[in-house]
PDB file of C-alpha atoms in Angstrom:
ATOM      1  CA  LYS A  22       0.000   0.000   0.000  1.00 68.00           C
ATOM      2  CA  ALA A  23       1.404   3.401  -0.953  1.00 80.00           C
ATOM      3  CA  GLY A  24       2.330   5.726   1.878  1.00 93.00           C
ATOM      4  CA  VAL A  25       1.469   9.346   2.397  1.00 97.00           C
ATOM      5  CA  THR A  26       2.692  11.445  -0.502  1.00 97.00           C
ATOM      6  CA  GLN A  27       3.427  15.136  -0.485  1.00 98.00           C
ATOM      7  CA  THR A  28       4.074  17.462  -3.374  1.00 97.00           C
ATOM      8  CA  PRO A  29       6.197  19.260  -4.105  1.00 97.00           C
ATOM      9  CA  ARG A  30       9.115  17.958  -2.066  1.00 96.00           C
ATOM     10  CA  TYR A  31      11.075  21.187  -2.288  1.00 97.00           C
ATOM     11  CA  LEU A  32       9.949  24.726  -2.897  1.00 96.00           C
ATOM     12  CA  ILE A  33      11.588  28.131  -2.935  1.00 98.00           C
ATOM     13  CA  LYS A  34       9.410  31.196  -2.641  1.00 98.00           C
ATOM     14  CA  THR A  35       9.936  34.899  -2.126  1.00 98.00           C
ATOM     15  CA  ARG A  36       8.704  36.842   0.867  1.00 98.00           C
ATOM     16  CA  GLY A  37       5.169  38.115   0.289  1.00 97.00           C
ATOM     17  CA  GLN A  38       4.190  35.347  -2.102  1.00 98.00           C
ATOM     18  CA  GLN A  39       1.748  32.586  -1.311  1.00 98.00           C
ATOM     19  CA  VAL A  40       2.206  28.833  -1.554  1.00 98.00           C
ATOM     20  CA  THR A  41       0.015  25.741  -1.745  1.00 98.00           C
ATOM     21  CA  LEU A  42       1.220  22.353  -0.591  1.00 98.00           C
ATOM     22  CA  SER A  43      -0.514  19.081  -1.336  1.00 98.00           C
ATOM     23  CA  CYS A  44      -0.912  15.860   0.601  1.00 98.00           C
ATOM     24  CA  SER A  45      -2.385  12.546  -0.525  1.00 98.00           C
ATOM     25  CA  PRO A  46      -3.150  10.268   2.421  1.00 97.00           C
ATOM     26  CA  ILE A  47      -2.861   6.521   2.513  1.00 95.00           C
ATOM     27  CA  SER A  48      -5.803   4.941   0.726  1.00 94.00           C
ATOM     28  CA  GLY A  49      -8.777   4.672   3.081  1.00 92.00           C
ATOM     29  CA  HIS A  50      -7.448   7.206   5.573  1.00 93.00           C
ATOM     30  CA  ARG A  51      -9.868  10.046   6.090  1.00 93.00           C
ATOM     31  CA  SER A  52      -7.994  12.060   8.689  1.00 93.00           C
ATOM     32  CA  VAL A  53      -5.180  14.323   7.517  1.00 96.00           C
ATOM     33  CA  SER A  54      -3.057  16.458   9.826  1.00 95.00           C
ATOM     34  CA  TRP A  55      -0.426  19.065   9.014  1.00 97.00           C
ATOM     35  CA  TYR A  56       2.652  19.915  11.047  1.00 97.00           C
ATOM     36  CA  GLN A  57       5.403  22.493  10.700  1.00 97.00           C
ATOM     37  CA  GLN A  58       8.956  21.661  11.717  1.00 96.00           C
ATOM     38  CA  THR A  59      11.622  24.303  12.269  1.00 95.00           C
ATOM     39  CA  PRO A  60      14.968  24.072  14.051  1.00 91.00           C
ATOM     40  CA  GLY A  61      13.851  26.589  16.656  1.00 89.00           C
ATOM     41  CA  GLN A  62      10.292  25.459  17.410  1.00 90.00           C
ATOM     42  CA  GLY A  63      10.471  21.781  16.561  1.00 91.00           C
ATOM     43  CA  LEU A  64       7.389  19.953  15.334  1.00 93.00           C
ATOM     44  CA  GLN A  65       4.217  21.971  15.750  1.00 95.00           C
ATOM     45  CA  PHE A  66       0.658  21.039  14.877  1.00 94.00           C
ATOM     46  CA  LEU A  67      -1.080  23.212  12.287  1.00 96.00           C
ATOM     47  CA  PHE A  68      -4.499  21.641  11.704  1.00 94.00           C
ATOM     48  CA  GLU A  69      -6.372  18.421  11.137  1.00 94.00           C
ATOM     49  CA  TYR A  70      -9.093  17.625   8.649  1.00 95.00           C
ATOM     50  CA  PHE A  71     -11.549  14.775   8.771  1.00 93.00           C
ATOM     51  CA  SER A  72     -14.200  14.203   6.117  1.00 92.00           C
ATOM     52  CA  GLU A  73     -13.584  17.662   4.635  1.00 95.00           C
ATOM     53  CA  THR A  74     -14.073  19.414   7.995  1.00 95.00           C
ATOM     54  CA  GLN A  75     -11.402  21.007  10.114  1.00 94.00           C
ATOM     55  CA  ARG A  76     -11.445  19.148  13.401  1.00 91.00           C
ATOM     56  CA  ASN A  77      -8.504  20.669  15.246  1.00 90.00           C
ATOM     57  CA  LYS A  78      -6.415  23.780  14.793  1.00 93.00           C
ATOM     58  CA  GLY A  79      -3.073  24.737  16.196  1.00 93.00           C
ATOM     59  CA  ASN A  80      -1.825  28.127  17.264  1.00 93.00           C
ATOM     60  CA  PHE A  81      -0.846  29.607  13.921  1.00 96.00           C
ATOM     61  CA  PRO A  82      -1.903  32.877  12.299  1.00 96.00           C
ATOM     62  CA  GLY A  83      -4.708  33.053   9.784  1.00 95.00           C
ATOM     63  CA  ARG A  84      -2.171  33.169   6.937  1.00 97.00           C
ATOM     64  CA  PHE A  85      -2.063  29.393   7.321  1.00 98.00           C
ATOM     65  CA  SER A  86      -5.121  27.647   6.004  1.00 97.00           C
ATOM     66  CA  GLY A  87      -6.073  24.278   4.688  1.00 97.00           C
ATOM     67  CA  ARG A  88      -8.784  22.233   3.130  1.00 97.00           C
ATOM     68  CA  GLN A  89      -9.656  18.652   2.402  1.00 98.00           C
ATOM     69  CA  PHE A  90     -11.357  17.266  -0.649  1.00 97.00           C
ATOM     70  CA  SER A  91     -13.928  14.500  -0.923  1.00 96.00           C
ATOM     71  CA  ASN A  92     -11.202  12.019  -1.866  1.00 95.00           C
ATOM     72  CA  SER A  93      -9.409  12.896   1.415  1.00 95.00           C
ATOM     73  CA  ARG A  94      -6.556  14.672  -0.332  1.00 97.00           C
ATOM     74  CA  SER A  95      -5.609  17.828   1.480  1.00 98.00           C
ATOM     75  CA  GLU A  96      -3.941  21.105   0.669  1.00 98.00           C
ATOM     76  CA  MET A  97      -2.500  23.754   2.895  1.00 98.00           C
ATOM     77  CA  ASN A  98      -1.959  27.329   1.872  1.00 98.00           C
ATOM     78  CA  VAL A  99       0.296  29.971   3.327  1.00 98.00           C
ATOM     79  CA  SER A 100      -0.307  33.523   2.201  1.00 96.00           C
ATOM     80  CA  THR A 101       1.997  36.524   2.468  1.00 97.00           C
ATOM     81  CA  LEU A 102       5.027  34.394   3.146  1.00 98.00           C
ATOM     82  CA  GLU A 103       7.531  35.494   5.766  1.00 97.00           C
ATOM     83  CA  LEU A 104      11.135  34.384   6.197  1.00 97.00           C
ATOM     84  CA  GLY A 105      10.101  32.545   9.359  1.00 96.00           C
ATOM     85  CA  ASP A 106       7.775  30.307   7.360  1.00 97.00           C
ATOM     86  CA  SER A 107      10.804  28.468   6.037  1.00 97.00           C
ATOM     87  CA  ALA A 108      10.293  24.976   7.380  1.00 97.00           C
ATOM     88  CA  LEU A 109       9.610  21.346   6.678  1.00 97.00           C
ATOM     89  CA  TYR A 110       5.857  20.902   6.332  1.00 98.00           C
ATOM     90  CA  LEU A 111       4.672  17.433   7.193  1.00 97.00           C
ATOM     91  CA  CYS A 112       1.390  15.754   6.490  1.00 97.00           C
ATOM     92  CA  ALA A 113       0.107  12.719   8.381  1.00 96.00           C
ATOM     93  CA  SER A 114      -2.888  10.503   7.802  1.00 95.00           C
ATOM     94  CA  ARG A 115      -4.828   8.186  10.049  1.00 91.00           C
ATOM     95  CA  LEU A 116      -7.412   5.505   9.610  1.00 87.00           C
ATOM     96  CA  THR A 117     -10.666   6.094  11.492  1.00 76.00           C
ATOM     97  CA  GLY A 118     -10.645   4.257  14.791  1.00 71.00           C
ATOM     98  CA  ILE A 119      -6.906   3.662  14.687  1.00 72.00           C
ATOM     99  CA  ARG A 120      -4.664   5.770  16.857  1.00 75.00           C
ATOM    100  CA  GLU A 121      -1.364   5.804  15.004  1.00 84.00           C
ATOM    101  CA  GLN A 122      -0.630   8.430  12.375  1.00 89.00           C
ATOM    102  CA  TYR A 123       1.542   7.897   9.347  1.00 93.00           C
ATOM    103  CA  PHE A 124       3.661  10.760   8.085  1.00 95.00           C
ATOM    104  CA  GLY A 125       4.715  11.715   4.608  1.00 96.00           C
ATOM    105  CA  PRO A 126       8.247  12.776   3.661  1.00 96.00           C
ATOM    106  CA  GLY A 127       7.419  16.453   3.940  1.00 97.00           C
ATOM    107  CA  THR A 128       7.732  19.530   1.762  1.00 97.00           C
ATOM    108  CA  ARG A 129      10.731  21.689   2.473  1.00 97.00           C
ATOM    109  CA  LEU A 130       9.785  25.324   1.940  1.00 98.00           C
ATOM    110  CA  THR A 131      12.444  27.991   1.745  1.00 98.00           C
ATOM    111  CA  VAL A 132      11.371  31.623   1.801  1.00 98.00           C
ATOM    112  CA  THR A 133      13.932  34.136   0.558  1.00 97.00           C
TER     113      THR A 133
ATOM    114  CA  ASP B  23       3.310  21.915  25.742  1.00 70.00           C
ATOM    115  CA  ALA B  24       4.708  18.412  25.702  1.00 71.00           C
ATOM    116  CA  LYS B  25       3.787  16.337  28.740  1.00 86.00           C
ATOM    117  CA  THR B  26       6.932  14.244  28.589  1.00 94.00           C
ATOM    118  CA  THR B  27      10.584  14.591  29.568  1.00 95.00           C
ATOM    119  CA  GLN B  28      13.324  12.784  27.696  1.00 97.00           C
ATOM    120  CA  PRO B  29      17.127  12.951  27.821  1.00 97.00           C
ATOM    121  CA  PRO B  30      18.412  15.076  24.930  1.00 97.00           C
ATOM    122  CA  SER B  31      20.829  12.480  23.644  1.00 97.00           C
ATOM    123  CA  MET B  32      22.037   8.902  24.066  1.00 97.00           C
ATOM    124  CA  ASP B  33      24.606   6.643  22.484  1.00 97.00           C
ATOM    125  CA  CYS B  34      24.297   2.928  21.888  1.00 97.00           C
ATOM    126  CA  ALA B  35      26.710   0.380  20.474  1.00 97.00           C
ATOM    127  CA  GLU B  36      25.551  -1.407  17.358  1.00 97.00           C
ATOM    128  CA  GLY B  37      24.011  -4.772  18.171  1.00 97.00           C
ATOM    129  CA  ARG B  38      23.242  -3.845  21.748  1.00 97.00           C
ATOM    130  CA  ALA B  39      19.832  -2.994  23.150  1.00 97.00           C
ATOM    131  CA  ALA B  40      18.910   0.681  23.181  1.00 98.00           C
ATOM    132  CA  ASN B  41      16.788   1.678  26.157  1.00 98.00           C
ATOM    133  CA  LEU B  42      15.197   5.100  25.798  1.00 98.00           C
ATOM    134  CA  PRO B  43      13.511   6.481  28.932  1.00 98.00           C
ATOM    135  CA  CYS B  44      10.577   8.866  29.127  1.00 97.00           C
ATOM    136  CA  ASN B  45       8.969  10.545  32.112  1.00 96.00           C
ATOM    137  CA  HIS B  46       5.279  11.433  31.986  1.00 94.00           C
ATOM    138  CA  SER B  47       4.393  11.990  35.619  1.00 93.00           C
ATOM    139  CA  THR B  48       1.178  13.932  34.882  1.00 91.00           C
ATOM    140  CA  ILE B  49      -0.340  11.321  32.585  1.00 92.00           C
ATOM    141  CA  SER B  50      -4.044  10.821  33.101  1.00 89.00           C
ATOM    142  CA  GLY B  51      -5.984   7.596  33.087  1.00 87.00           C
ATOM    143  CA  ASN B  52      -7.168   7.730  29.484  1.00 87.00           C
ATOM    144  CA  GLU B  53      -3.910   8.901  27.948  1.00 91.00           C
ATOM    145  CA  TYR B  54      -1.735   6.616  25.886  1.00 92.00           C
ATOM    146  CA  VAL B  55       2.025   6.699  25.473  1.00 94.00           C
ATOM    147  CA  TYR B  56       3.212   6.865  21.866  1.00 93.00           C
ATOM    148  CA  TRP B  57       6.684   6.619  20.418  1.00 96.00           C
ATOM    149  CA  TYR B  58       7.728   8.026  17.069  1.00 95.00           C
ATOM    150  CA  ARG B  59      11.151   8.470  15.563  1.00 97.00           C
ATOM    151  CA  GLN B  60      12.483  10.788  12.909  1.00 96.00           C
ATOM    152  CA  ILE B  61      15.466   9.923  10.821  1.00 95.00           C
ATOM    153  CA  HIS B  62      17.251  12.989   9.516  1.00 88.00           C
ATOM    154  CA  SER B  63      15.061  15.084   7.192  1.00 80.00           C
ATOM    155  CA  GLN B  64      12.369  12.426   6.882  1.00 90.00           C
ATOM    156  CA  GLY B  65       8.840  12.386   8.266  1.00 94.00           C
ATOM    157  CA  PRO B  66       8.329  10.904  11.728  1.00 95.00           C
ATOM    158  CA  GLN B  67       7.745   7.172  11.811  1.00 94.00           C
ATOM    159  CA  TYR B  68       5.280   5.534  14.174  1.00 93.00           C
ATOM    160  CA  ILE B  69       6.936   2.912  16.384  1.00 95.00           C
ATOM    161  CA  ILE B  70       4.567   1.733  19.095  1.00 94.00           C
ATOM    162  CA  HIS B  71       1.999   2.852  21.636  1.00 93.00           C
ATOM    163  CA  GLY B  72       0.516   1.548  24.871  1.00 93.00           C
ATOM    164  CA  LEU B  73      -1.827   2.325  27.733  1.00 93.00           C
ATOM    165  CA  LYS B  74      -0.631   0.355  30.734  1.00 91.00           C
ATOM    166  CA  ASN B  75       0.483  -3.067  29.597  1.00 85.00           C
ATOM    167  CA  ASN B  76       3.829  -3.721  28.037  1.00 93.00           C
ATOM    168  CA  GLU B  77       3.684  -3.867  24.270  1.00 95.00           C
ATOM    169  CA  THR B  78       5.920  -5.438  21.648  1.00 96.00           C
ATOM    170  CA  ASN B  79       5.929  -5.301  17.892  1.00 95.00           C
ATOM    171  CA  GLU B  80       8.425  -6.001  15.141  1.00 95.00           C
ATOM    172  CA  MET B  81      10.251  -2.760  15.766  1.00 94.00           C
ATOM    173  CA  ALA B  82      10.438  -2.365  19.523  1.00 97.00           C
ATOM    174  CA  SER B  83       9.113  -3.064  22.989  1.00 98.00           C
ATOM    175  CA  LEU B  84       7.420  -0.556  25.248  1.00 98.00           C
ATOM    176  CA  ILE B  85       7.661  -0.992  28.996  1.00 97.00           C
ATOM    177  CA  ILE B  86       5.306   1.178  31.071  1.00 96.00           C
ATOM    178  CA  THR B  87       5.755   1.327  34.843  1.00 95.00           C
ATOM    179  CA  GLU B  88       2.886   0.233  37.035  1.00 94.00           C
ATOM    180  CA  ASP B  89       2.123   3.790  38.138  1.00 94.00           C
ATOM    181  CA  ARG B  90       2.319   4.853  34.452  1.00 95.00           C
ATOM    182  CA  LYS B  91       4.548   7.797  35.287  1.00 95.00           C
ATOM    183  CA  SER B  92       7.373   6.634  33.102  1.00 96.00           C
ATOM    184  CA  SER B  93       8.126   4.291  30.244  1.00 97.00           C
ATOM    185  CA  THR B  94      11.045   2.835  28.316  1.00 98.00           C
ATOM    186  CA  LEU B  95      11.290   2.128  24.628  1.00 98.00           C
ATOM    187  CA  ILE B  96      13.563  -0.802  23.900  1.00 98.00           C
ATOM    188  CA  LEU B  97      15.191  -1.446  20.543  1.00 97.00           C
ATOM    189  CA  PRO B  98      16.516  -4.961  21.136  1.00 96.00           C
ATOM    190  CA  HIS B  99      19.408  -4.999  18.657  1.00 95.00           C
ATOM    191  CA  ALA B 100      20.207  -1.477  17.545  1.00 97.00           C
ATOM    192  CA  THR B 101      21.631  -0.940  14.067  1.00 97.00           C
ATOM    193  CA  LEU B 102      23.160   2.123  12.458  1.00 97.00           C
ATOM    194  CA  ARG B 103      19.812   2.711  10.736  1.00 95.00           C
ATOM    195  CA  ASP B 104      18.197   3.242  14.131  1.00 97.00           C
ATOM    196  CA  THR B 105      20.108   6.505  14.528  1.00 97.00           C
ATOM    197  CA  ALA B 106      17.311   9.068  14.817  1.00 98.00           C
ATOM    198  CA  VAL B 107      15.449  11.414  17.132  1.00 97.00           C
ATOM    199  CA  TYR B 108      12.968   9.483  19.240  1.00 98.00           C
ATOM    200  CA  TYR B 109       9.847  11.204  20.513  1.00 97.00           C
ATOM    201  CA  CYS B 110       7.761  10.047  23.447  1.00 96.00           C
ATOM    202  CA  ILE B 111       4.256  11.526  23.321  1.00 94.00           C
ATOM    203  CA  VAL B 112       1.311  11.325  25.678  1.00 92.00           C
ATOM    204  CA  ARG B 113      -2.026  11.590  23.994  1.00 87.00           C
ATOM    205  CA  GLU B 114      -5.702  11.291  24.842  1.00 81.00           C
ATOM    206  CA  GLY B 115      -7.174   7.892  24.190  1.00 74.00           C
ATOM    207  CA  SER B 116      -9.443   8.489  21.231  1.00 74.00           C
ATOM    208  CA  GLY B 117      -6.577   9.546  19.027  1.00 73.00           C
ATOM    209  CA  ASN B 118      -8.562  12.549  17.886  1.00 77.00           C
ATOM    210  CA  THR B 119      -6.212  15.069  19.435  1.00 82.00           C
ATOM    211  CA  PRO B 120      -3.003  16.304  17.814  1.00 86.00           C
ATOM    212  CA  LEU B 121       0.369  14.803  18.544  1.00 86.00           C
ATOM    213  CA  VAL B 122       2.350  17.219  20.707  1.00 88.00           C
ATOM    214  CA  PHE B 123       6.041  16.685  20.062  1.00 91.00           C
ATOM    215  CA  GLY B 124       8.718  17.641  22.549  1.00 91.00           C
ATOM    216  CA  LYS B 125      12.422  17.811  21.756  1.00 93.00           C
ATOM    217  CA  GLY B 126      12.907  14.039  21.865  1.00 96.00           C
ATOM    218  CA  THR B 127      16.067  12.017  22.397  1.00 97.00           C
ATOM    219  CA  ARG B 128      18.726  11.944  19.736  1.00 97.00           C
ATOM    220  CA  LEU B 129      19.944   8.349  19.641  1.00 98.00           C
ATOM    221  CA  SER B 130      23.290   7.727  18.001  1.00 98.00           C
ATOM    222  CA  VAL B 131      24.101   4.101  17.241  1.00 97.00           C
ATOM    223  CA  ILE B 132      27.842   3.650  17.046  1.00 96.00           C
ATOM    224  CA  ALA B 133      29.651   0.905  15.111  1.00 94.00           C
TER     225      ALA B 133
END
């Protein structure tokens, strides 16, 4: 069974631009979560979607948003990029009723 | 904030057992202990989780003390590929809450 896939794997953007990252969960998994990882703050939870609805949200500004489609694929968007948004963005999926989450390889975003 | 305390780093000789401790003294009755690891620049990998009984799978064993205030992840025969940051996470039982990662333990397996 294919794992969680994330596209693109690497991205370079300029301050002030916006970016959209994509995540395809493991087949059958309806819960998708997003995390940001930086050297200074470590791994931090952004939000979780389940059946196209946001179920949990972390403590990030409104510039960070996400959505989930009917096929469980998810996208996250960051508007008005700042240098501090440079990070590894990780997506994780989970099967309903199962506790463990499975992570993708991440998208490394560099903001210049 | 993370509810767990882990040593920042540990070394282990290749082929020996790696025992990674975790303190979670404020764990509540319906919270599980999870372990994940992250090999450099990859996504975290689920290892194991447990409530109060010891658990074993193909990757590792999890030993939880009787009072549930601490646990130990055991990698029985560490290899160089086990070099990673290991995260111990306490999480509410339904699994519907986010994973809260602390700083973890950086395990270095040495040849």
